[in-house]
mmCIF file of C-alpha atoms and ligand atoms in Angstrom:
data_model
loop_
_atom_site.group_PDB
_atom_site.id
_atom_site.type_symbol
_atom_site.label_atom_id
_atom_site.label_comp_id
_atom_site.label_asym_id
_atom_site.label_seq_id
_atom_site.Cartn_x
_atom_site.Cartn_y
_atom_site.Cartn_z
ATOM 1 C CA MET A 1006 -55.716 -54.493 -58.814
ATOM 2 C CA ARG A 1007 -55.312 -58.239 -58.339
ATOM 3 C CA THR A 1008 -56.548 -59.242 -54.914
ATOM 4 C CA PHE A 1009 -57.217 -62.490 -53.120
ATOM 5 C CA ARG A 1010 -59.960 -63.173 -50.632
ATOM 6 C CA VAL A 1011 -58.770 -63.559 -47.041
ATOM 7 C CA GLY A 1012 -62.120 -64.085 -45.335
ATOM 8 C CA THR A 1013 -65.191 -62.181 -44.209
ATOM 9 C CA PHE A 1014 -65.823 -59.905 -41.276
ATOM 10 C CA ARG A 1015 -69.489 -59.576 -40.254
ATOM 11 C CA GLY A 1016 -70.501 -60.378 -43.803
ATOM 12 C CA ILE A 1017 -67.993 -57.944 -45.359
ATOM 13 C CA PRO A 1018 -65.503 -59.608 -47.732
ATOM 14 C CA VAL A 1019 -61.921 -58.995 -46.625
ATOM 15 C CA GLN A 1020 -59.360 -59.120 -49.421
ATOM 16 C CA ALA A 1021 -55.656 -58.497 -49.748
ATOM 17 C CA HIS A 1022 -53.595 -57.242 -52.641
ATOM 18 C CA TRP A 1023 -50.280 -59.020 -53.155
ATOM 19 C CA GLY A 1024 -48.589 -55.754 -52.130
ATOM 20 C CA ALA A 1025 -49.853 -56.288 -48.577
ATOM 21 C CA ALA A 1026 -47.936 -59.565 -48.395
ATOM 22 C CA VAL A 1027 -44.818 -57.807 -49.718
ATOM 23 C CA ILE A 1028 -45.134 -55.179 -46.993
ATOM 24 C CA ALA A 1029 -45.620 -57.790 -44.272
ATOM 25 C CA VAL A 1030 -42.462 -59.612 -45.399
ATOM 26 C CA LEU A 1031 -40.384 -56.420 -45.814
ATOM 27 C CA VAL A 1032 -41.439 -55.072 -42.442
ATOM 28 C CA GLY A 1033 -40.880 -58.443 -40.798
ATOM 29 C CA TRP A 1034 -37.397 -58.591 -42.287
ATOM 30 C CA LEU A 1035 -36.597 -55.051 -41.061
ATOM 31 C CA VAL A 1036 -37.912 -55.781 -37.559
ATOM 32 C CA ALA A 1037 -36.067 -59.111 -37.325
ATOM 33 C CA GLY A 1038 -32.854 -57.714 -38.771
ATOM 34 C CA SER A 1039 -32.404 -54.401 -37.007
ATOM 35 C CA VAL A 1040 -35.239 -53.299 -34.713
ATOM 36 C CA LEU A 1041 -35.436 -56.259 -32.336
ATOM 37 C CA PRO A 1042 -31.669 -56.918 -32.024
ATOM 38 C CA ASN A 1043 -31.400 -53.307 -30.772
ATOM 39 C CA LEU A 1044 -34.423 -53.354 -28.450
ATOM 40 C CA ALA A 1045 -33.874 -56.850 -27.037
ATOM 41 C CA PRO A 1046 -30.309 -58.034 -27.750
ATOM 42 C CA GLY A 1047 -28.994 -61.534 -27.192
ATOM 43 C CA ALA A 1048 -31.693 -63.747 -28.704
ATOM 44 C CA SER A 1049 -31.130 -66.281 -31.499
ATOM 45 C CA SER A 1050 -31.641 -65.259 -35.107
ATOM 46 C CA LEU A 1051 -34.449 -67.814 -35.396
ATOM 47 C CA THR A 1052 -36.258 -66.070 -32.524
ATOM 48 C CA TYR A 1053 -35.830 -62.697 -34.241
ATOM 49 C CA ALA A 1054 -37.108 -64.134 -37.526
ATOM 50 C CA ALA A 1055 -40.227 -65.582 -35.871
ATOM 51 C CA ALA A 1056 -40.876 -62.312 -34.010
ATOM 52 C CA GLY A 1057 -40.322 -60.362 -37.247
ATOM 53 C CA LEU A 1058 -42.906 -62.490 -39.030
ATOM 54 C CA ALA A 1059 -45.333 -61.929 -36.150
ATOM 55 C CA ALA A 1060 -44.655 -58.183 -36.360
ATOM 56 C CA GLY A 1061 -45.371 -58.142 -40.115
ATOM 57 C CA LEU A 1062 -48.653 -59.998 -39.617
ATOM 58 C CA GLY A 1063 -49.402 -57.783 -36.614
ATOM 59 C CA LEU A 1064 -49.023 -54.721 -38.847
ATOM 60 C CA LEU A 1065 -51.583 -56.127 -41.314
ATOM 61 C CA GLY A 1066 -53.844 -56.983 -38.363
ATOM 62 C CA SER A 1067 -53.530 -53.421 -37.068
ATOM 63 C CA ILE A 1068 -54.483 -51.977 -40.457
ATOM 64 C CA PHE A 1069 -57.425 -54.374 -40.560
ATOM 65 C CA VAL A 1070 -58.659 -53.229 -37.112
ATOM 66 C CA HIS A 1071 -58.455 -49.605 -38.301
ATOM 67 C CA GLU A 1072 -60.483 -50.328 -41.455
ATOM 68 C CA ALA A 1073 -62.964 -52.585 -39.653
ATOM 69 C CA ALA A 1074 -63.692 -49.697 -37.270
ATOM 70 C CA HIS A 1075 -64.484 -47.430 -40.247
ATOM 71 C CA ALA A 1076 -66.699 -50.164 -41.711
ATOM 72 C CA LEU A 1077 -68.684 -50.794 -38.533
ATOM 73 C CA VAL A 1078 -69.413 -47.113 -37.894
ATOM 74 C CA ALA A 1079 -70.282 -46.565 -41.570
ATOM 75 C CA ARG A 1080 -72.810 -49.368 -41.317
ATOM 76 C CA ARG A 1081 -74.311 -47.851 -38.197
ATOM 77 C CA TYR A 1082 -75.044 -44.757 -40.295
ATOM 78 C CA GLY A 1083 -76.704 -46.852 -42.994
ATOM 79 C CA VAL A 1084 -73.738 -46.771 -45.393
ATOM 80 C CA SER A 1085 -73.046 -50.292 -46.627
ATOM 81 C CA VAL A 1086 -69.502 -51.518 -47.021
ATOM 82 C CA SER A 1087 -68.731 -53.652 -50.069
ATOM 83 C CA SER A 1088 -65.282 -54.833 -48.950
ATOM 84 C CA ILE A 1089 -62.190 -54.203 -46.878
ATOM 85 C CA THR A 1090 -58.942 -54.342 -48.867
ATOM 86 C CA LEU A 1091 -55.382 -54.439 -47.571
ATOM 87 C CA TRP A 1092 -52.815 -53.243 -50.078
ATOM 88 C CA LEU A 1093 -49.351 -51.804 -50.557
ATOM 89 C CA LEU A 1094 -49.956 -48.507 -48.757
ATOM 90 C CA GLY A 1095 -52.394 -49.592 -46.049
ATOM 91 C CA GLY A 1096 -56.059 -50.461 -46.105
ATOM 92 C CA ILE A 1097 -59.302 -49.283 -47.660
ATOM 93 C CA ALA A 1098 -62.868 -49.826 -46.479
ATOM 94 C CA HIS A 1099 -64.952 -49.447 -49.647
ATOM 95 C CA LEU A 1100 -68.112 -47.541 -48.726
ATOM 96 C CA GLU A 1101 -70.979 -47.845 -51.189
ATOM 97 C CA ALA A 1102 -72.392 -44.381 -50.602
ATOM 98 C CA GLU A 1103 -71.375 -41.027 -49.203
ATOM 99 C CA ALA A 1104 -71.928 -40.314 -45.512
ATOM 100 C CA PRO A 1105 -75.457 -38.955 -44.974
ATOM 101 C CA SER A 1106 -74.378 -35.947 -42.872
ATOM 102 C CA PRO A 1107 -71.246 -34.074 -41.742
ATOM 103 C CA LYS A 1108 -71.614 -35.621 -38.299
ATOM 104 C CA ALA A 1109 -71.793 -39.149 -39.730
ATOM 105 C CA GLU A 1110 -68.774 -38.458 -41.929
ATOM 106 C CA ALA A 1111 -66.757 -37.136 -38.981
ATOM 107 C CA ARG A 1112 -67.567 -40.218 -36.902
ATOM 108 C CA ILE A 1113 -66.860 -42.688 -39.711
ATOM 109 C CA ALA A 1114 -63.508 -40.988 -40.407
ATOM 110 C CA GLY A 1115 -62.555 -40.337 -36.792
ATOM 111 C CA VAL A 1116 -63.075 -43.861 -35.508
ATOM 112 C CA GLY A 1117 -60.184 -45.217 -37.612
ATOM 113 C CA PRO A 1118 -57.397 -43.179 -35.981
ATOM 114 C CA ALA A 1119 -59.182 -43.497 -32.620
ATOM 115 C CA SER A 1120 -59.068 -47.293 -32.851
ATOM 116 C CA SER A 1121 -55.382 -47.155 -33.839
ATOM 117 C CA VAL A 1122 -54.635 -45.010 -30.775
ATOM 118 C CA ALA A 1123 -56.599 -47.413 -28.567
ATOM 119 C CA LEU A 1124 -54.708 -50.379 -30.024
ATOM 120 C CA ALA A 1125 -51.409 -48.534 -29.490
ATOM 121 C CA ALA A 1126 -52.336 -47.958 -25.832
ATOM 122 C CA VAL A 1127 -53.287 -51.619 -25.266
ATOM 123 C CA LEU A 1128 -50.127 -52.894 -26.979
ATOM 124 C CA GLY A 1129 -47.934 -50.380 -25.125
ATOM 125 C CA LEU A 1130 -49.444 -51.330 -21.798
ATOM 126 C CA GLY A 1131 -49.104 -55.033 -22.605
ATOM 127 C CA ALA A 1132 -45.472 -54.533 -23.584
ATOM 128 C CA TRP A 1133 -44.731 -52.618 -20.390
ATOM 129 C CA LEU A 1134 -46.414 -55.244 -18.180
ATOM 130 C CA TRP A 1135 -44.586 -58.053 -19.983
ATOM 131 C CA GLN A 1136 -41.214 -56.308 -19.634
ATOM 132 C CA THR A 1137 -41.703 -56.094 -15.841
ATOM 133 C CA THR A 1138 -41.739 -59.909 -15.703
ATOM 134 C CA GLY A 1139 -38.268 -60.002 -17.300
ATOM 135 C CA ILE A 1140 -39.154 -63.189 -19.260
ATOM 136 C CA PHE A 1141 -38.497 -63.463 -23.026
ATOM 137 C CA PRO A 1142 -37.845 -59.750 -23.716
ATOM 138 C CA VAL A 1143 -38.247 -60.229 -27.497
ATOM 139 C CA LEU A 1144 -42.025 -60.535 -27.045
ATOM 140 C CA GLY A 1145 -42.219 -57.297 -25.074
ATOM 141 C CA ALA A 1146 -40.089 -55.512 -27.684
ATOM 142 C CA THR A 1147 -42.319 -56.785 -30.521
ATOM 143 C CA LEU A 1148 -45.467 -55.587 -28.740
ATOM 144 C CA MET A 1149 -43.808 -52.230 -28.067
ATOM 145 C CA TRP A 1150 -42.858 -51.861 -31.747
ATOM 146 C CA LEU A 1151 -46.425 -52.739 -32.860
ATOM 147 C CA GLY A 1152 -47.811 -50.182 -30.411
ATOM 148 C CA GLY A 1153 -45.525 -47.528 -31.889
ATOM 149 C CA VAL A 1154 -46.577 -48.475 -35.430
ATOM 150 C CA ASN A 1155 -50.241 -48.064 -34.500
ATOM 151 C CA LEU A 1156 -49.494 -44.620 -33.113
ATOM 152 C CA ILE A 1157 -47.765 -43.673 -36.384
ATOM 153 C CA LEU A 1158 -50.737 -45.089 -38.313
ATOM 154 C CA ALA A 1159 -53.095 -42.844 -36.324
ATOM 155 C CA VAL A 1160 -50.963 -39.709 -36.700
ATOM 156 C CA PHE A 1161 -50.327 -40.213 -40.418
ATOM 157 C CA ASN A 1162 -54.004 -40.816 -41.110
ATOM 158 C CA LEU A 1163 -54.916 -37.632 -39.257
ATOM 159 C CA LEU A 1164 -52.955 -35.436 -41.698
ATOM 160 C CA PRO A 1165 -55.571 -33.003 -43.025
ATOM 161 C CA GLY A 1166 -55.848 -33.899 -46.709
ATOM 162 C CA ALA A 1167 -58.339 -36.115 -48.543
ATOM 163 C CA PRO A 1168 -58.333 -39.098 -48.986
ATOM 164 C CA LEU A 1169 -56.750 -39.536 -45.521
ATOM 165 C CA ASP A 1170 -59.019 -39.674 -42.477
ATOM 166 C CA GLY A 1171 -57.819 -36.210 -41.469
ATOM 167 C CA GLY A 1172 -58.961 -35.009 -44.895
ATOM 168 C CA ARG A 1173 -62.372 -36.584 -44.296
ATOM 169 C CA LEU A 1174 -62.613 -34.778 -40.959
ATOM 170 C CA LEU A 1175 -61.685 -31.541 -42.724
ATOM 171 C CA HIS A 1176 -64.333 -32.350 -45.352
ATOM 172 C CA ALA A 1177 -66.994 -32.903 -42.682
ATOM 173 C CA TRP A 1178 -66.068 -29.605 -41.035
ATOM 174 C CA LEU A 1179 -66.126 -27.663 -44.332
ATOM 175 C CA TRP A 1180 -69.398 -29.355 -45.280
ATOM 176 C CA ARG A 1181 -71.047 -28.221 -42.063
ATOM 177 C CA ARG A 1182 -69.611 -24.712 -42.348
ATOM 178 C CA LYS A 1183 -70.317 -24.115 -46.050
ATOM 179 C CA GLY A 1184 -73.477 -26.200 -46.271
ATOM 180 C CA SER A 1185 -72.279 -27.785 -49.531
ATOM 181 C CA ARG A 1186 -70.804 -31.227 -49.834
ATOM 182 C CA ASP A 1187 -69.249 -30.473 -53.220
ATOM 183 C CA LEU A 1188 -67.541 -27.253 -52.129
ATOM 184 C CA ALA A 1189 -66.205 -29.200 -49.141
ATOM 185 C CA THR A 1190 -64.894 -31.914 -51.482
ATOM 186 C CA VAL A 1191 -63.073 -29.351 -53.602
ATOM 187 C CA GLY A 1192 -61.547 -27.759 -50.465
ATOM 188 C CA ALA A 1193 -60.507 -31.008 -48.776
ATOM 189 C CA SER A 1194 -59.054 -32.465 -51.961
ATOM 190 C CA ARG A 1195 -57.100 -29.266 -52.623
ATOM 191 C CA ALA A 1196 -55.601 -29.708 -49.139
ATOM 192 C CA GLY A 1197 -54.824 -33.324 -50.083
ATOM 193 C CA ARG A 1198 -52.954 -32.229 -53.199
ATOM 194 C CA VAL A 1199 -50.882 -29.720 -51.239
ATOM 195 C CA LEU A 1200 -50.187 -32.312 -48.544
ATOM 196 C CA GLY A 1201 -49.216 -34.912 -51.162
ATOM 197 C CA GLY A 1202 -46.846 -32.394 -52.747
ATOM 198 C CA ILE A 1203 -45.224 -31.618 -49.390
ATOM 199 C CA ILE A 1204 -44.751 -35.334 -48.646
ATOM 200 C CA VAL A 1205 -43.151 -35.877 -52.074
ATOM 201 C CA GLY A 1206 -40.824 -32.939 -51.260
ATOM 202 C CA VAL A 1207 -39.898 -34.450 -47.886
ATOM 203 C CA GLY A 1208 -39.206 -37.777 -49.611
ATOM 204 C CA MET A 1209 -36.912 -36.075 -52.132
ATOM 205 C CA LEU A 1210 -35.029 -34.300 -49.319
ATOM 206 C CA GLU A 1211 -34.624 -37.640 -47.534
ATOM 207 C CA LEU A 1212 -33.317 -39.203 -50.721
ATOM 208 C CA PHE A 1213 -30.977 -36.511 -51.997
ATOM 209 C CA VAL A 1214 -29.912 -34.645 -48.840
ATOM 210 C CA LEU A 1215 -29.806 -37.464 -46.307
ATOM 211 C CA GLY A 1216 -29.058 -40.105 -48.925
ATOM 212 C CA SER A 1217 -31.763 -42.373 -47.490
ATOM 213 C CA VAL A 1218 -33.439 -44.744 -49.953
ATOM 214 C CA GLY A 1219 -36.512 -44.697 -47.662
ATOM 215 C CA GLY A 1220 -37.187 -41.294 -49.220
ATOM 216 C CA LEU A 1221 -38.429 -43.090 -52.316
ATOM 217 C CA TRP A 1222 -41.092 -44.727 -50.218
ATOM 218 C CA THR A 1223 -42.125 -41.391 -48.681
ATOM 219 C CA ALA A 1224 -42.277 -39.828 -52.150
ATOM 220 C CA LEU A 1225 -44.410 -42.724 -53.410
ATOM 221 C CA ILE A 1226 -46.914 -42.193 -50.581
ATOM 222 C CA GLY A 1227 -47.020 -38.458 -51.329
ATOM 223 C CA TRP A 1228 -47.543 -39.100 -55.022
ATOM 224 C CA PHE A 1229 -50.354 -41.558 -54.266
ATOM 225 C CA LEU A 1230 -52.030 -39.017 -51.979
ATOM 226 C CA ALA A 1231 -51.800 -36.213 -54.523
ATOM 227 C CA THR A 1232 -53.195 -38.458 -57.269
ATOM 228 C CA ALA A 1233 -56.103 -39.660 -55.147
ATOM 229 C CA ALA A 1234 -56.810 -36.074 -54.087
ATOM 230 C CA ARG A 1235 -56.880 -34.922 -57.716
ATOM 231 C CA GLN A 1236 -59.443 -37.627 -58.524
ATOM 232 C CA GLU A 1237 -61.566 -36.508 -55.570
ATOM 233 C CA GLN A 1238 -61.372 -32.922 -56.751
ATOM 234 C CA GLN A 1239 -62.690 -33.993 -60.151
ATOM 235 C CA ALA A 1240 -65.459 -35.902 -58.400
ATOM 236 C CA GLY A 1241 -66.269 -32.753 -56.402
ATOM 237 C CA ASN A 1242 -66.451 -30.686 -59.591
ATOM 238 C CA LEU A 1243 -68.616 -33.346 -61.215
ATOM 239 C CA GLY A 1244 -70.823 -33.324 -58.120
ATOM 240 C CA ALA A 1245 -71.349 -29.588 -58.586
ATOM 241 C CA VAL A 1246 -72.339 -30.219 -62.216
ATOM 242 C CA LEU A 1247 -74.723 -33.036 -61.355
ATOM 243 C CA ALA A 1248 -76.167 -31.334 -58.276
ATOM 244 C CA ASP A 1249 -79.521 -33.014 -57.630
ATOM 245 C CA ARG A 1250 -80.260 -34.085 -61.193
ATOM 246 C CA PRO A 1251 -81.597 -37.603 -61.791
ATOM 247 C CA VAL A 1252 -79.570 -40.002 -63.905
ATOM 248 C CA SER A 1253 -82.258 -39.820 -66.619
ATOM 249 C CA ASP A 1254 -81.034 -36.246 -67.360
ATOM 250 C CA LEU A 1255 -77.716 -37.658 -68.519
ATOM 251 C CA MET A 1256 -78.753 -40.787 -70.336
ATOM 252 C CA ARG A 1257 -78.949 -41.454 -74.045
ATOM 253 C CA PRO A 1258 -81.724 -43.623 -75.536
ATOM 254 C CA LEU A 1259 -81.359 -47.373 -75.173
ATOM 255 C CA PRO A 1260 -79.285 -48.867 -78.009
ATOM 256 C CA PRO A 1261 -80.503 -52.133 -79.602
ATOM 257 C CA THR A 1262 -80.475 -55.106 -77.226
ATOM 258 C CA VAL A 1263 -79.039 -58.492 -78.171
ATOM 259 C CA PRO A 1264 -79.464 -61.828 -76.369
ATOM 260 C CA ASP A 1265 -76.112 -62.673 -74.785
ATOM 261 C CA TRP A 1266 -76.304 -66.295 -75.953
ATOM 262 C CA LEU A 1267 -75.954 -65.194 -79.598
ATOM 263 C CA LEU A 1268 -72.689 -65.919 -81.390
ATOM 264 C CA VAL A 1269 -70.338 -62.954 -81.765
ATOM 265 C CA GLY A 1270 -70.166 -63.580 -85.497
ATOM 266 C CA ASP A 1271 -73.972 -63.549 -85.836
ATOM 267 C CA VAL A 1272 -74.221 -60.271 -83.938
ATOM 268 C CA LEU A 1273 -71.600 -58.639 -86.156
ATOM 269 C CA ALA A 1274 -73.351 -59.958 -89.260
ATOM 270 C CA GLY A 1275 -76.728 -58.682 -88.034
ATOM 271 C CA PRO A 1276 -78.444 -55.429 -89.021
ATOM 272 C CA LEU A 1277 -76.509 -53.050 -86.789
ATOM 273 C CA GLY A 1278 -77.262 -49.876 -88.746
ATOM 274 C CA THR A 1279 -75.315 -46.911 -87.422
ATOM 275 C CA THR A 1280 -75.449 -47.903 -83.761
ATOM 276 C CA ASP A 1281 -72.086 -47.918 -82.017
ATOM 277 C CA ARG A 1282 -73.285 -49.742 -78.898
ATOM 278 C CA LEU A 1283 -75.429 -52.744 -77.993
ATOM 279 C CA VAL A 1284 -76.854 -53.899 -74.689
ATOM 280 C CA ALA A 1285 -76.488 -57.636 -74.136
ATOM 281 C CA VAL A 1286 -79.278 -59.196 -72.097
ATOM 282 C CA SER A 1287 -79.530 -62.592 -70.455
ATOM 283 C CA PHE A 1288 -82.387 -65.075 -70.809
ATOM 284 C CA ASP A 1289 -84.512 -63.269 -68.197
ATOM 285 C CA GLY A 1290 -83.906 -59.833 -69.728
ATOM 286 C CA THR A 1291 -81.225 -58.673 -67.267
ATOM 287 C CA PRO A 1292 -78.592 -56.484 -68.961
ATOM 288 C CA THR A 1293 -75.267 -58.313 -68.777
ATOM 289 C CA ALA A 1294 -72.995 -55.959 -70.738
ATOM 290 C CA VAL A 1295 -72.877 -52.751 -72.734
ATOM 291 C CA ILE A 1296 -70.947 -53.638 -75.863
ATOM 292 C CA ILE A 1297 -69.063 -51.176 -78.030
ATOM 293 C CA VAL A 1298 -69.510 -52.544 -81.549
ATOM 294 C CA ALA A 1299 -66.007 -51.485 -82.596
ATOM 295 C CA ASP A 1300 -64.554 -53.490 -79.682
ATOM 296 C CA LEU A 1301 -66.455 -56.535 -80.829
ATOM 297 C CA SER A 1302 -64.975 -56.288 -84.314
ATOM 298 C CA ARG A 1303 -61.517 -55.791 -82.853
ATOM 299 C CA LEU A 1304 -61.870 -58.837 -80.588
ATOM 300 C CA ALA A 1305 -63.065 -61.160 -83.320
ATOM 301 C CA PRO A 1306 -59.697 -62.113 -84.904
ATOM 302 C CA ALA A 1307 -58.135 -62.934 -81.513
ATOM 303 C CA LEU A 1308 -61.164 -65.040 -80.601
ATOM 304 C CA ALA A 1309 -60.990 -66.938 -83.854
ATOM 305 C CA LYS A 1310 -57.341 -67.731 -83.190
ATOM 306 C CA ARG A 1311 -57.860 -68.798 -79.571
ATOM 307 C CA THR A 1312 -60.631 -71.290 -80.034
ATOM 308 C CA SER A 1313 -62.203 -73.305 -82.789
ATOM 309 C CA GLU A 1314 -65.537 -73.258 -80.946
ATOM 310 C CA PRO A 1315 -67.935 -70.470 -81.941
ATOM 311 C CA VAL A 1316 -67.887 -67.793 -79.210
ATOM 312 C CA ARG A 1317 -71.070 -66.415 -77.677
ATOM 313 C CA ILE A 1318 -71.416 -62.867 -76.352
ATOM 314 C CA ARG A 1319 -71.606 -64.115 -72.766
ATOM 315 C CA ASP A 1320 -68.320 -66.031 -73.192
ATOM 316 C CA LEU A 1321 -66.498 -62.714 -73.578
ATOM 317 C CA SER A 1322 -66.785 -62.119 -69.802
ATOM 318 C CA LEU A 1323 -67.473 -58.428 -70.319
ATOM 319 C CA GLN A 1324 -67.883 -56.273 -67.243
ATOM 320 C CA PRO A 1325 -71.546 -56.221 -66.192
ATOM 321 C CA PRO A 1326 -73.063 -52.725 -66.276
ATOM 322 C CA LYS A 1327 -74.417 -50.968 -63.239
ATOM 323 C CA ILE A 1328 -78.236 -51.039 -63.344
ATOM 324 C CA VAL A 1329 -79.993 -48.021 -61.833
ATOM 325 C CA ASP A 1330 -83.499 -46.634 -61.733
ATOM 326 C CA ALA A 1331 -84.163 -43.503 -63.832
ATOM 327 C CA ARG A 1332 -84.993 -41.497 -60.701
ATOM 328 C CA THR A 1333 -81.679 -42.268 -58.977
ATOM 329 C CA LEU A 1334 -79.565 -39.171 -58.415
ATOM 330 C CA ALA A 1335 -76.854 -39.029 -61.057
ATOM 331 C CA ARG A 1336 -74.196 -38.454 -58.379
ATOM 332 C CA GLU A 1337 -75.173 -41.718 -56.664
ATOM 333 C CA ALA A 1338 -75.281 -43.611 -59.964
ATOM 334 C CA LEU A 1339 -71.804 -42.382 -60.936
ATOM 335 C CA ARG A 1340 -70.231 -42.929 -57.534
ATOM 336 C CA ASP A 1341 -68.504 -46.186 -58.222
ATOM 337 C CA PRO A 1342 -66.920 -45.596 -61.599
ATOM 338 C CA ARG A 1343 -67.683 -48.307 -64.130
ATOM 339 C CA ALA A 1344 -67.636 -48.134 -67.856
ATOM 340 C CA SER A 1345 -71.399 -48.119 -68.332
ATOM 341 C CA ILE A 1346 -74.724 -47.667 -66.637
ATOM 342 C CA VAL A 1347 -78.030 -49.106 -67.826
ATOM 343 C CA VAL A 1348 -81.046 -47.051 -66.748
ATOM 344 C CA THR A 1349 -84.369 -48.737 -65.983
ATOM 345 C CA ASP A 1350 -87.893 -47.518 -65.396
ATOM 346 C CA GLY A 1351 -89.556 -50.272 -63.425
ATOM 347 C CA GLU A 1352 -88.930 -53.459 -65.408
ATOM 348 C CA ARG A 1353 -88.233 -51.591 -68.634
ATOM 349 C CA LEU A 1354 -84.750 -50.679 -69.904
ATOM 350 C CA VAL A 1355 -84.842 -47.035 -71.005
ATOM 351 C CA GLY A 1356 -81.300 -45.835 -71.682
ATOM 352 C CA ILE A 1357 -77.602 -45.953 -70.968
ATOM 353 C CA VAL A 1358 -75.042 -43.525 -69.564
ATOM 354 C CA THR A 1359 -71.483 -43.704 -70.876
ATOM 355 C CA PRO A 1360 -68.412 -41.692 -69.862
ATOM 356 C CA ALA A 1361 -69.010 -39.607 -73.017
ATOM 357 C CA ASP A 1362 -72.461 -38.593 -71.739
ATOM 358 C CA VAL A 1363 -70.958 -37.489 -68.428
ATOM 359 C CA ALA A 1364 -68.294 -35.489 -70.265
ATOM 360 C CA ARG A 1365 -70.991 -33.854 -72.392
ATOM 361 C CA ALA A 1366 -73.037 -32.867 -69.315
ATOM 362 C CA THR A 1367 -69.913 -31.368 -67.743
ATOM 363 C CA ALA A 1368 -69.066 -29.423 -70.909
ATOM 364 C CA LEU A 1369 -72.618 -28.083 -71.192
ATOM 365 C CA HIS A 1370 -72.506 -27.005 -67.565
ATOM 366 C CA GLN A 1371 -69.265 -25.137 -68.197
ATOM 367 C CA LEU A 1372 -70.772 -23.436 -71.256
ATOM 368 C CA GLY A 1373 -73.780 -22.458 -69.174
ATOM 369 C CA THR A 1374 -76.209 -24.136 -71.578
ATOM 370 C CA GLU A 1375 -77.197 -27.127 -69.507
ATOM 371 C CA ASP A 1376 -80.888 -26.290 -69.792
ATOM 372 C CA ALA A 1377 -80.894 -26.448 -73.576
ATOM 373 C CA PRO A 1378 -82.667 -29.534 -74.934
ATOM 374 C CA THR A 1379 -80.052 -32.219 -75.375
ATOM 375 C CA ASP A 1380 -82.113 -34.835 -77.160
ATOM 376 C CA GLU A 1381 -82.353 -32.956 -80.470
ATOM 377 C CA PRO A 1382 -80.205 -34.332 -83.244
ATOM 378 C CA VAL A 1383 -77.133 -32.227 -83.951
ATOM 379 C CA HIS A 1384 -77.215 -32.958 -87.671
ATOM 380 C CA ALA A 1385 -80.551 -32.641 -89.439
ATOM 381 C CA ALA A 1386 -79.818 -35.435 -91.860
HETATM 382 ZN ZN1 ZN B 647 -58.642 -44.623 -41.822
#
């Protein structure tokens, strides 16, 4: 997702996806074109346009307040927040870990809708007070509209399906009742899938029965919800597989390391043997990438065409791996999905975990043979 940095809030980077700007403009256009002329007739079209723009920005601001509330409460419970992102369908506060307890999860989730309701009340009251003065009714109407939008934001987010806040509240409740975070995840995400399906259905009815194009939008939101819920369900199942196992249970031995200042051609020409992966390390020994040898070969012709300069490994701008200690719980290590994980024991690099290793652990769990030794070679060559 291409995003641009908007600023920081208490040290948390705030970024916006281009879709957020599209929404602000679309909403502003709708408010200027039809909402305000109905609520406060008789103003000039320039006035409506300015108020519409303010309403669009106000919507983004409202979403930001909602997400910032999640972020602040998450931090209070020791969960760090890597960023706040505004995008096409609202906002996301990216939490770096799971809530430590059902109570913490309920508070982190609940504060978002609560802040939207509070904002709705303040805006509604402001609008009402302003209207009593009888001056410039367009301002009052804009505030009233923003208040209503915040109320809708709160109600929508309280729908009981993950990944919505209501789904998180349901998750916290199930977690406390069943005593298992993973069972709760499976339950809450199942609710999210059902909810997503219902919203898609409502969107289709809107589109085909009422003939309203807005139904497409509703269906898109439902589809997004169902998709996100399915991913959470998979994460819940994976969580059950991983349970409390350390990441070292999943890892494979460290492949050969290569200095990342070597030329791509030299690495390919080197004695690679049968290894399919390499770990690139920087000058101070920090892993900078997990390289799939086949990818390197595939990249080479394009690189040769693009530049006459010899290309070094570090010029490839490969995604840096996640570096975790061998004793880290696998579920924590796998939380933020990246292509590869490099496992360390103190200063020493000891292994890597790839998506294939995770798939293997899951398959073994399903076969009920997870306790069999996994480090024995399959082929006795
Ligand atoms: Zn929320």
